[in-house]
Coordinates of C-alpha atoms in Angstrom, one line a residue:
X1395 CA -39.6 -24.9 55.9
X1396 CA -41.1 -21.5 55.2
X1397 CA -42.0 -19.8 51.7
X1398 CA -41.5 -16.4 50.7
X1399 CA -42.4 -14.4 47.9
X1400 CA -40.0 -11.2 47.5
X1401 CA -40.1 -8.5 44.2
X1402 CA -37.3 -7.6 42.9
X1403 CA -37.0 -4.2 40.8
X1404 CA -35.0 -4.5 37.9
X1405 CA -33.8 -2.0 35.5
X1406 CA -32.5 -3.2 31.9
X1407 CA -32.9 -2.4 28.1
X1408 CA -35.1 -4.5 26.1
X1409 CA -32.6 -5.1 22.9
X1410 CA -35.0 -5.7 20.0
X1411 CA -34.1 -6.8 16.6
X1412 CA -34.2 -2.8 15.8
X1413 CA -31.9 -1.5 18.5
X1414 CA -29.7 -4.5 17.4
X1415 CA -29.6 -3.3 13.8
X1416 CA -29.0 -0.1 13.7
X1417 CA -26.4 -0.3 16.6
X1418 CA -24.5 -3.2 14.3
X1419 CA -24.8 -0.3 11.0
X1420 CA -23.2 2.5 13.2
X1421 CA -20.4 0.1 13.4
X1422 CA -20.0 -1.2 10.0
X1423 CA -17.0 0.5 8.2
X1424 CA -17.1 0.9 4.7
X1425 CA -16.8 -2.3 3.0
X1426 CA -18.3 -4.2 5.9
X1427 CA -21.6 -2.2 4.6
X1428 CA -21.7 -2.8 1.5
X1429 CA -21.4 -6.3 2.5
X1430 CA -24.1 -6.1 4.4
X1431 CA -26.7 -4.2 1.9
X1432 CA -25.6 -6.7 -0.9
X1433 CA -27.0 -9.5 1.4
X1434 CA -30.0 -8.3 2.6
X1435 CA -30.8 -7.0 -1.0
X1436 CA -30.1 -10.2 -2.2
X1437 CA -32.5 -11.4 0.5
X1438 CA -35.4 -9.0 0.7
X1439 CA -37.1 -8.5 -2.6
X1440 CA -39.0 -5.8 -1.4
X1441 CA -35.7 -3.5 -1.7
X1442 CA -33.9 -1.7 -4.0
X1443 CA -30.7 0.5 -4.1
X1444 CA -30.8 4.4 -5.3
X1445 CA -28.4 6.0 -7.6
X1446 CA -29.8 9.1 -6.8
X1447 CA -29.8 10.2 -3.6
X1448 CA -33.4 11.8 -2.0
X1449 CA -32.2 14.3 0.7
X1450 CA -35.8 15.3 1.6
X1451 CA -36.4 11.7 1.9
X1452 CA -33.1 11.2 4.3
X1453 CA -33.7 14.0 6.4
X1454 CA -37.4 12.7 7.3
X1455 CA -35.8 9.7 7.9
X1456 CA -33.3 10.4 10.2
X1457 CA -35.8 12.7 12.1
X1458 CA -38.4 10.0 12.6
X1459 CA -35.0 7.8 13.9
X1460 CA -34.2 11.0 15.9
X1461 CA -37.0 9.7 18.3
X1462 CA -34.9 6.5 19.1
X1463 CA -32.0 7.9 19.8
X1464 CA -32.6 8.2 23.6
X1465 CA -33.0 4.6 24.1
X1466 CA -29.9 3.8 22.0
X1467 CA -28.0 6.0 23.9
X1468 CA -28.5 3.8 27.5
X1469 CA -27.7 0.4 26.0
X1470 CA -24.6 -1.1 27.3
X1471 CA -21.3 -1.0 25.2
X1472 CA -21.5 -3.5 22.5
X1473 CA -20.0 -6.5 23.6
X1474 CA -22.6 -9.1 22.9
X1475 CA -22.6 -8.3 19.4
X1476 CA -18.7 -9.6 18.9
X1477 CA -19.9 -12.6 21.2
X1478 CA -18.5 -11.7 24.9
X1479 CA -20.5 -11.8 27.8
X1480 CA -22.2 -8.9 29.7
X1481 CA -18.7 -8.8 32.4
X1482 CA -19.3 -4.8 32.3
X1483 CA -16.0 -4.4 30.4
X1484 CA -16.0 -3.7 26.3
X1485 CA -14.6 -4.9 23.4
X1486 CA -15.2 -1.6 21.7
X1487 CA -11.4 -0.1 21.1
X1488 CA -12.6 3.4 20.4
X1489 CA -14.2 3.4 24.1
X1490 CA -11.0 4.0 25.1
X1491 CA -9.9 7.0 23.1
X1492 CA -10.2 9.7 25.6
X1493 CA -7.9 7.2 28.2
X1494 CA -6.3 5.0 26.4
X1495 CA -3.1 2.3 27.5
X1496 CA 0.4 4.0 26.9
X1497 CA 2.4 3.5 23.8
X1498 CA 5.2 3.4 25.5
X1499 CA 6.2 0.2 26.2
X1500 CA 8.4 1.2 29.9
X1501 CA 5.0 3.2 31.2
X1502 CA 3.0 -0.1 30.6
X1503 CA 5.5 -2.1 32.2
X1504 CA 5.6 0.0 35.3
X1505 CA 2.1 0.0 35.4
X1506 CA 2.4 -4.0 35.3
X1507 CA 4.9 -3.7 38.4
X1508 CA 3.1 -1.6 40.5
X1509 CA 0.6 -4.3 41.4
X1510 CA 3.6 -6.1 43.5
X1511 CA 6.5 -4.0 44.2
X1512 CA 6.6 -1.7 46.7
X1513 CA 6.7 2.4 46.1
X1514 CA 11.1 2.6 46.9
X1515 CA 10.9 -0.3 44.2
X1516 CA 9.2 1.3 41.6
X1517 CA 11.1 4.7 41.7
X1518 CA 14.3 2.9 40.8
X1519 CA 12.3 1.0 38.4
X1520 CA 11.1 4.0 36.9
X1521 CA 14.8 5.5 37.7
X1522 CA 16.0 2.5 34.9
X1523 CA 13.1 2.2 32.7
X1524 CA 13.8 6.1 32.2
X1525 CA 17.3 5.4 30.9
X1526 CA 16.2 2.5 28.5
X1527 CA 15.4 2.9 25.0
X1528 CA 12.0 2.0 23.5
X1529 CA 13.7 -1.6 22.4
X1530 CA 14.7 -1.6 26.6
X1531 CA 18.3 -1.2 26.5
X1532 CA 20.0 0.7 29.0
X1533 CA 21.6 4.3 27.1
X1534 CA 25.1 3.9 28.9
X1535 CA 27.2 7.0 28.7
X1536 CA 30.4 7.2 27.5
X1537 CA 33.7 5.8 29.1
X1538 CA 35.9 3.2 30.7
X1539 CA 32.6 1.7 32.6
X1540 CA 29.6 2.9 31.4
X1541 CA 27.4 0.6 33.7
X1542 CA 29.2 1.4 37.0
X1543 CA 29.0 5.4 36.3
X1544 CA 25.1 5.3 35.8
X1545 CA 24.9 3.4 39.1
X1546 CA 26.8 6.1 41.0
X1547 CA 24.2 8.3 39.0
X1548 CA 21.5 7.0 40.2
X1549 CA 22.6 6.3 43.5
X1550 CA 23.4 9.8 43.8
X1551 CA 19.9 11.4 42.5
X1552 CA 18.2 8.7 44.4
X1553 CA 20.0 8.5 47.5
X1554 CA 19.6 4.5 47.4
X1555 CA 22.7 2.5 48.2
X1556 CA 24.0 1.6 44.3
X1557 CA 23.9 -2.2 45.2
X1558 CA 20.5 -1.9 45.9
X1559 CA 19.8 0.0 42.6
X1560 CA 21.4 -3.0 40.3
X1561 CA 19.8 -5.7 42.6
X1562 CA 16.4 -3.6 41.0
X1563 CA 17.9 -3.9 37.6
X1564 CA 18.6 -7.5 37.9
X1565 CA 15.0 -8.2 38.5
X1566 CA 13.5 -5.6 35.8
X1567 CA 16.3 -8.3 33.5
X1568 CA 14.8 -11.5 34.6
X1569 CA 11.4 -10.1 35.4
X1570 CA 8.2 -10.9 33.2
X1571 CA 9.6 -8.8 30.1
X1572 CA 13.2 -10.9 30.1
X1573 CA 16.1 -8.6 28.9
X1574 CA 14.4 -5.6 29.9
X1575 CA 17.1 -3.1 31.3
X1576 CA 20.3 -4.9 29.4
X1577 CA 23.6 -3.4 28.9
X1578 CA 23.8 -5.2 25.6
X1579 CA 22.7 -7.5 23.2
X1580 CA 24.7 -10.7 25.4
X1581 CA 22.9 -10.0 28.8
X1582 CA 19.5 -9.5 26.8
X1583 CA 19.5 -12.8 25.3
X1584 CA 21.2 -14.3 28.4
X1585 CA 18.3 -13.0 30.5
X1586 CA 16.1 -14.3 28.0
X1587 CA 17.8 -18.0 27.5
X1588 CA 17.4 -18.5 31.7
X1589 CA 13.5 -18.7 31.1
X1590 CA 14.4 -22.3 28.4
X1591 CA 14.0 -25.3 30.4
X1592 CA 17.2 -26.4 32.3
X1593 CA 19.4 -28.7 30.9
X1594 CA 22.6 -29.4 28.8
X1595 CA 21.8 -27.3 25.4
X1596 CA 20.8 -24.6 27.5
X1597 CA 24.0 -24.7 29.7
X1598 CA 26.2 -25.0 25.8
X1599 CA 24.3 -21.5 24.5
X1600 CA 25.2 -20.3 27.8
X1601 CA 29.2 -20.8 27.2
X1602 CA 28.7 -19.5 23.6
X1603 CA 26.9 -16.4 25.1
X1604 CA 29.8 -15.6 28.0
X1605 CA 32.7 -16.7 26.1
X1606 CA 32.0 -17.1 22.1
X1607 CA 29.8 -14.1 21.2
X1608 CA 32.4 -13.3 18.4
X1609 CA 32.3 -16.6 16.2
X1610 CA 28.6 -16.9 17.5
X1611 CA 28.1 -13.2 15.6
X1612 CA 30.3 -14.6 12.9
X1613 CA 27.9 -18.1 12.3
X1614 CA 31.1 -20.1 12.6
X1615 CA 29.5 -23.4 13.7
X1616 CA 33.0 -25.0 13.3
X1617 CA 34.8 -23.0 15.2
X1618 CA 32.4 -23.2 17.9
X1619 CA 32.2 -26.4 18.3
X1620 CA 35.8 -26.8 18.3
X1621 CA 36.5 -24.1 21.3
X1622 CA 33.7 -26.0 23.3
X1623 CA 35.2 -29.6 22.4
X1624 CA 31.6 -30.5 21.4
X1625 CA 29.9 -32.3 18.3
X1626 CA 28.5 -29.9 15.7
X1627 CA 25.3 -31.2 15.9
X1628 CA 25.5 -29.9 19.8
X1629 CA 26.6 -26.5 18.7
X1630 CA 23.7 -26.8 15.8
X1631 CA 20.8 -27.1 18.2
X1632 CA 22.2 -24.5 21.1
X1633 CA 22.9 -22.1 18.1
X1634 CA 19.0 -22.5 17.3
X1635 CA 18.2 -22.4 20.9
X1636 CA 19.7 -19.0 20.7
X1637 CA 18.6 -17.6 17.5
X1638 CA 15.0 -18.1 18.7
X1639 CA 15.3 -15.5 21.0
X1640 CA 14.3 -11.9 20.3
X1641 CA 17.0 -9.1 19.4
X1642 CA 15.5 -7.1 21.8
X1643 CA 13.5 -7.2 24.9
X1644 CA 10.6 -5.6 23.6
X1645 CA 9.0 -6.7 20.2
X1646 CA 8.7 -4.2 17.5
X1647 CA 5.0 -3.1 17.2
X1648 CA 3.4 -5.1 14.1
X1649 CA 3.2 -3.0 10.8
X1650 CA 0.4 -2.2 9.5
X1651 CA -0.7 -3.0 5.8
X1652 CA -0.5 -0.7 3.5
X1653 CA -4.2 -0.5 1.6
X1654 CA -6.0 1.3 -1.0
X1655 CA -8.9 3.7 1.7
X1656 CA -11.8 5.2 0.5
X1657 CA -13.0 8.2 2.5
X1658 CA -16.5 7.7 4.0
X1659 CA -16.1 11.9 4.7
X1660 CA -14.6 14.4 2.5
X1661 CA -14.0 17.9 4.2
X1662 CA -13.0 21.2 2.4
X1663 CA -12.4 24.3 2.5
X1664 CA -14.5 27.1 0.8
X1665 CA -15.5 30.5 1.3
X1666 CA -13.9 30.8 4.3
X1667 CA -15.0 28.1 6.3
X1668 CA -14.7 24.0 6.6
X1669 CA -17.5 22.2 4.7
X1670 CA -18.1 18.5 5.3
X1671 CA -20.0 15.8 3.3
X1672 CA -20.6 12.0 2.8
X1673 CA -18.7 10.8 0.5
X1674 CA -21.6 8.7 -2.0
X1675 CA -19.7 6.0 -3.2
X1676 CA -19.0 4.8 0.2
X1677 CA -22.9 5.4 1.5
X1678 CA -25.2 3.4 -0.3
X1679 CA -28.7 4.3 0.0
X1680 CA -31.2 1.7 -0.2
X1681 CA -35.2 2.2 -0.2
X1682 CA -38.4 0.5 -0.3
X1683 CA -39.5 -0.3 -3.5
X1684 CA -42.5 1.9 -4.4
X1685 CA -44.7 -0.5 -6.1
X1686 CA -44.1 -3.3 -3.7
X1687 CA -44.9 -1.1 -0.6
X1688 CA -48.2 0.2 -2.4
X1689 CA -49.4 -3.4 -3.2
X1690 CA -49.1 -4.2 0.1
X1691 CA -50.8 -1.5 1.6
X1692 CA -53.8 -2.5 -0.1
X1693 CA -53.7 -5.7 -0.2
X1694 CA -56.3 -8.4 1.8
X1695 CA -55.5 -11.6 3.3
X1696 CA -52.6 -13.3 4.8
X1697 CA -49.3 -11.9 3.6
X1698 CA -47.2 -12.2 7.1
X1699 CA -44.4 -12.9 5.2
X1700 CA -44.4 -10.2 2.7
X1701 CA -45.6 -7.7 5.5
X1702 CA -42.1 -9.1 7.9
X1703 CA -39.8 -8.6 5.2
X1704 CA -41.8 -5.0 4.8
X1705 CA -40.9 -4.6 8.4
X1706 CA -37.1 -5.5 7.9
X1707 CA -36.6 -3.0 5.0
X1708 CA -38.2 -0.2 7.2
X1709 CA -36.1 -0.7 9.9
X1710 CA -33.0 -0.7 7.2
X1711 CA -34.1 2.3 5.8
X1712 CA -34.2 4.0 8.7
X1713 CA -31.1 2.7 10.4
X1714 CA -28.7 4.1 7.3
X1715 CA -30.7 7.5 7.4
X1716 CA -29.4 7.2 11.3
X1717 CA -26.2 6.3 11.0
X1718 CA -25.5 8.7 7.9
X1719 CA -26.9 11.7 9.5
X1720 CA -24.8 10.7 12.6
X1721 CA -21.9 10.4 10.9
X1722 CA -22.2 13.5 9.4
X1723 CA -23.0 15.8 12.3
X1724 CA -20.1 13.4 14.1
X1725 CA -17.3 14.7 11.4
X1726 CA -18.8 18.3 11.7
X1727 CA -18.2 18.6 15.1
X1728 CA -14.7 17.1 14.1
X1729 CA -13.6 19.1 11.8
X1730 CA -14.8 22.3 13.4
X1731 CA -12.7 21.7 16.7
X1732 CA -9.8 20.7 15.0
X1733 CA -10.1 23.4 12.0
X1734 CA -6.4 24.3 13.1
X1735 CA -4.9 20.8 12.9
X1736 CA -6.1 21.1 9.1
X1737 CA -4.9 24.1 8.4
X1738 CA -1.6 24.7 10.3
X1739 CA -1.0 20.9 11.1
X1740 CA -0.5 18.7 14.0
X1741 CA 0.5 21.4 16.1
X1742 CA -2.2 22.7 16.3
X1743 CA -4.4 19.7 16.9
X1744 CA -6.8 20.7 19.5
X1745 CA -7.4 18.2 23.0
X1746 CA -10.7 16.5 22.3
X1747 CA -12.1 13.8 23.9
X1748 CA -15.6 11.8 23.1
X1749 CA -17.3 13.3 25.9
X1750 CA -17.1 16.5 24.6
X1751 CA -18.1 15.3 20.9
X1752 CA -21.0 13.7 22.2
X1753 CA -22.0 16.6 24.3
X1754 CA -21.6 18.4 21.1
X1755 CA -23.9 16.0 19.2
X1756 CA -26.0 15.6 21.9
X1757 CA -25.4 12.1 21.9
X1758 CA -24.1 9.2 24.5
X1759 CA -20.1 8.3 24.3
X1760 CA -20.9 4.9 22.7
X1761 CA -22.8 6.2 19.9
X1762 CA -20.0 8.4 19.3
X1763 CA -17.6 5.8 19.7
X1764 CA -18.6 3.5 17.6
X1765 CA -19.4 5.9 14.4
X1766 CA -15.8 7.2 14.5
X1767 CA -14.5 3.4 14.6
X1768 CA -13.0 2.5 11.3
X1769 CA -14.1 5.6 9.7
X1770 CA -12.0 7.6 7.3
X1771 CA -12.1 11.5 6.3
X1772 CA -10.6 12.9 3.1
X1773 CA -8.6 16.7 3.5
X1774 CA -6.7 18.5 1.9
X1775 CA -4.0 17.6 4.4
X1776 CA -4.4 13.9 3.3
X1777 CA -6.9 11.0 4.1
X1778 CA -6.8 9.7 8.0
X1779 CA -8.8 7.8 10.3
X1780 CA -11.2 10.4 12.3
X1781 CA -9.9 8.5 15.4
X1782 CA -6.7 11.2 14.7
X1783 CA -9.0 13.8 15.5
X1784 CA -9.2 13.0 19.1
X1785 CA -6.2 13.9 21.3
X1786 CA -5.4 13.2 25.2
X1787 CA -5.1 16.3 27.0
X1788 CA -1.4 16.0 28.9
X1789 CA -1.8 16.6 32.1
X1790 CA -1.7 20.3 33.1
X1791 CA -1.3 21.4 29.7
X1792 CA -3.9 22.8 27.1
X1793 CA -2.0 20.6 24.5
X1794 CA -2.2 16.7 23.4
X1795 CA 0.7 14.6 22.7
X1796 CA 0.4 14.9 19.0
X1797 CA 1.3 18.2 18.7
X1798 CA 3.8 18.0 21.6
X1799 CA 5.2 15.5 19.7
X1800 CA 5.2 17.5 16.2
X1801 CA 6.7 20.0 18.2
X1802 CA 10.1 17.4 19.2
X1803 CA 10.3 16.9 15.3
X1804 CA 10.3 20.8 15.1
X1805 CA 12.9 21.1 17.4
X1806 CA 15.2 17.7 16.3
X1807 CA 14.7 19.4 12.7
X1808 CA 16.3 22.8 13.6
X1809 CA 18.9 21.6 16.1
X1810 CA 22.1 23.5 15.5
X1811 CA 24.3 20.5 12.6
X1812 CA 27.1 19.6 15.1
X1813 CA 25.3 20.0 18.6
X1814 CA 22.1 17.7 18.6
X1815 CA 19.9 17.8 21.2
X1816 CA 19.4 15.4 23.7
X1817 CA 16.4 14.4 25.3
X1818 CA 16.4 16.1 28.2
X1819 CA 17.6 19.5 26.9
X1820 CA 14.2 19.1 24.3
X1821 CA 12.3 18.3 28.0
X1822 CA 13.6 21.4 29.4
X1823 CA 12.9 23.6 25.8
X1824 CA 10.0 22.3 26.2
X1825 CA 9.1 23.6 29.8
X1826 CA 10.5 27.3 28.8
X1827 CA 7.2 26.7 26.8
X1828 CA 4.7 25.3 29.7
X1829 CA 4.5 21.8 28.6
X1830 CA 6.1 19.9 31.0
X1831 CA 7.3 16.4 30.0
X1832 CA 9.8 14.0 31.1
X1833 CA 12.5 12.9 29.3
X1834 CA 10.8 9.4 28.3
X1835 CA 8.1 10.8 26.8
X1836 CA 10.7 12.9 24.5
X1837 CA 12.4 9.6 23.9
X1838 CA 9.3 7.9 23.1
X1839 CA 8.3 10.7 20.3
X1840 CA 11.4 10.5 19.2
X1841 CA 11.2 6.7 18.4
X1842 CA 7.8 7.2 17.1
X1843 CA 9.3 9.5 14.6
X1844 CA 11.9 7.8 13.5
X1845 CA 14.7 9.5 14.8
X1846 CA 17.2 8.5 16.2
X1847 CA 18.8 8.9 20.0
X1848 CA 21.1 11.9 20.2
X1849 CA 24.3 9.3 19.7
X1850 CA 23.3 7.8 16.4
X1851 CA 22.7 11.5 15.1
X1852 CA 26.5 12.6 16.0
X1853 CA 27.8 9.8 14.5
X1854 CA 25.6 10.4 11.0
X1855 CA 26.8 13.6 11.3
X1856 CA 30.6 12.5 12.0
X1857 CA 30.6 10.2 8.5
X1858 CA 28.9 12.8 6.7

């Protein structure tokens, strides 16, 4: 057996209660800082909150901070301080604002598929998925057989055999998302009822589905269960069984609560320019009490206690000078790159990405990152989360999808009263302009907005 003595050269951060701190006040929204303040006040006698604020005091604060910004900027993204492991992925949501997942549901379900199927798959996938809805029903054209002439459609622009085509659409139906792709509201839920457990009340919901839809629609149990020649109870449970499943293949996105927001940055506008500034009731400042910190300057003896808790309020100190004056130069940068988003609106917002704020700033992504999370900004354009400022850039386009989008509402808005326009004529109006999207991406702005799919708006404008 031999021994061996090898050295290994490692390089990490050293994550002192410091660094720890003043990363955790970067992230603190709001109310999560007052929070915090009120306990550590409560805790730390040695503290005291200002009404006044000191701003020759805050700037040589934030300046002797300034020196500890370098080794801030090379920790890791924050994930052990929401308790996950060091895997090399993060928690941190506004990480991901310069490449974030798809809202539309059919891009992240391709994206899903293209780990298994094969490329020919996935274009007829995509072929379907572009002709679905944002709830995932297929937008049939008019006539005698809707289905069968959007087959020959896509057999044609495809050049794929049109059995092959709805052999794809039968798997994109009982695929992971069930329902996906439907005709209608019985082939969704009929999709969706083969992934229940096999067995008699499964087979009833099936007859009511195929052959009962109507009385099923119109709640009559009774009827039901005497068409099927079955006990009401039976009819009772496979009803249930049925009603359990979702109205459409993909759920609605969860709405958001409406809540009262206090801006932690108010912008303006005066004398020709943008002016930006903390907003005081939603920055706290906090300081050393005088008297205490003089007594134990002087004093003699053993006072490790007093002189840790001196420690504590030094580093709190100088963490909120930090973070404010980061926030601060954060929502300048903000607000000066996206000075046409607040005064012409979203069509003019401006691509911007954290890279180039942090570049800006001088600062590493994360630090960026997590000051804009949770953060809010008051304009005279209304109050918004400085997340909005940030916009993907589309792909060969100096634009980002909120103002292509603003521009579809622009165009929906001014549509001539009894010719709307469809999807794909807004793509192509679109393209006479250089921004080149596909028609999904109209539909998906569309639904974001509200609006309904060409269709529905000649039929509003048929009753009215």
């Amino acid at each position: 057996m031999k021994t061996s003595i090898r050295t290994n050269l490692v390089q990490a951060v050293n994550l002192t209660p410091q660094l720890l701190q003043q990363i955790r006040l970067l992230q603190l929204n709001a109310q999560q800082l007052e929070l915090e303040l009120q306990q550590t006040l409560a805790r730390n006698p040695l503290l005291e909150q200002e009404e006044v604020a000191d701003e020759a005091e805050d700037a040589g604060g934030a300046d002797e901070a300034a020196l500890e910004m370098a080794a801030w900027d090379e920790l890791p993204d924050p994930a052990f301080l929401s308790g996950g492991h060091a895997t090399g992925e993060t928690d941190d949501a506004t990480a991901r604002i310069a490449d974030e997942g798809s809202s539309d549901p059919r891009v992240r379900l391709l994206d899903q598929l293209a780990l298994t199927w094969r490329p020919c798959e996935l274009a007829m996938a995509a072929w379907w998925l572009d002709r679905c809805d944002d709830r995932g029903y297929l937008e049939l054209p008019d006539g005698e057989s809707p289905l069968q002439d959007l087959l020959a459609q896509g057999a044609a622009e495809l050049s794929r055999p049109a059995r092959e085509l709805e052999l794809v659409r039968q798997r994109l139906l009982h695929g992971d998302w069930p329902g996906m792709a439907a005709a209608d509201v019985g082939e969704c839920l009929h999709a969706q009822l083969m992934t229940q457990p096999d067995g008699p009340l499964r087979t009833l919901a099936q007859r009511i589905l195929v052959h009962h839809l109507a009385l099923l629609a119109a709640h009559d149990e009774a009827a039901l269960a005497a068409e099927l020649g079955v006990d009401a109870t039976h009819v009772r449970a496979a009803v249930a069984l049925i009603l359990a499943l979702r109205a459409h293949p993909v759920e609605a996105p969860a709405q958001e609560r409406d809540g009262h927001i206090v801006p932690d940055v108010v912008a303006w506008h005066a004398g020709g320019s943008w002016r930006v500034a903390l907003n005081s009731r939603t920055t706290p400042r906090v300081r050393i009490a005088p008297h205490c910190e003089r007594a134990l300057s002087g004093a003699s003896g053993d006072h490790a206690v007093l002189k840790g808790m001196l420690d504590e309020a030094r580093w709190l100190v100088r963490g909120l000078a930090m973070r404010n004056d980061t926030l601060l130069r954060t929502t300048q940068v903000l607000v000066e790159r996206q000075r046409g988003f607040l005064e012409r609106g979203d069509e003019a917002i401006a691509p911007l990405t954290l890279r180039e704020v942090a570049e800006a700033i001088e600062m590493h992504e994360s630090t960026v990152s997590r000051i804009v999370n949770g953060k809010y900004l008051q304009t005279p354009r209304g109050t918004f989360e400085l997340k909005r400022l940030f916009a993907v850039r589309l792909e060969g386009a100096e634009i980002g999808g909120v103002a292509v989008r603003a521009m579809v509402k622009r165009l929906i808005d001014a549509e001539p009263v009894h010719a709307p326009l469809a999807d794909d004529v807004i793509a192509g109006l679109l393209a006479r302009q250089g921004i080149r999207i596909a028609r999904r991406t109209v539909a998906k702005y569309r639904d974001q907005l509200s609006i309904g799919p060409v269709r529905a708006r000649q039929r509003a404008l048929a009753r009215a």
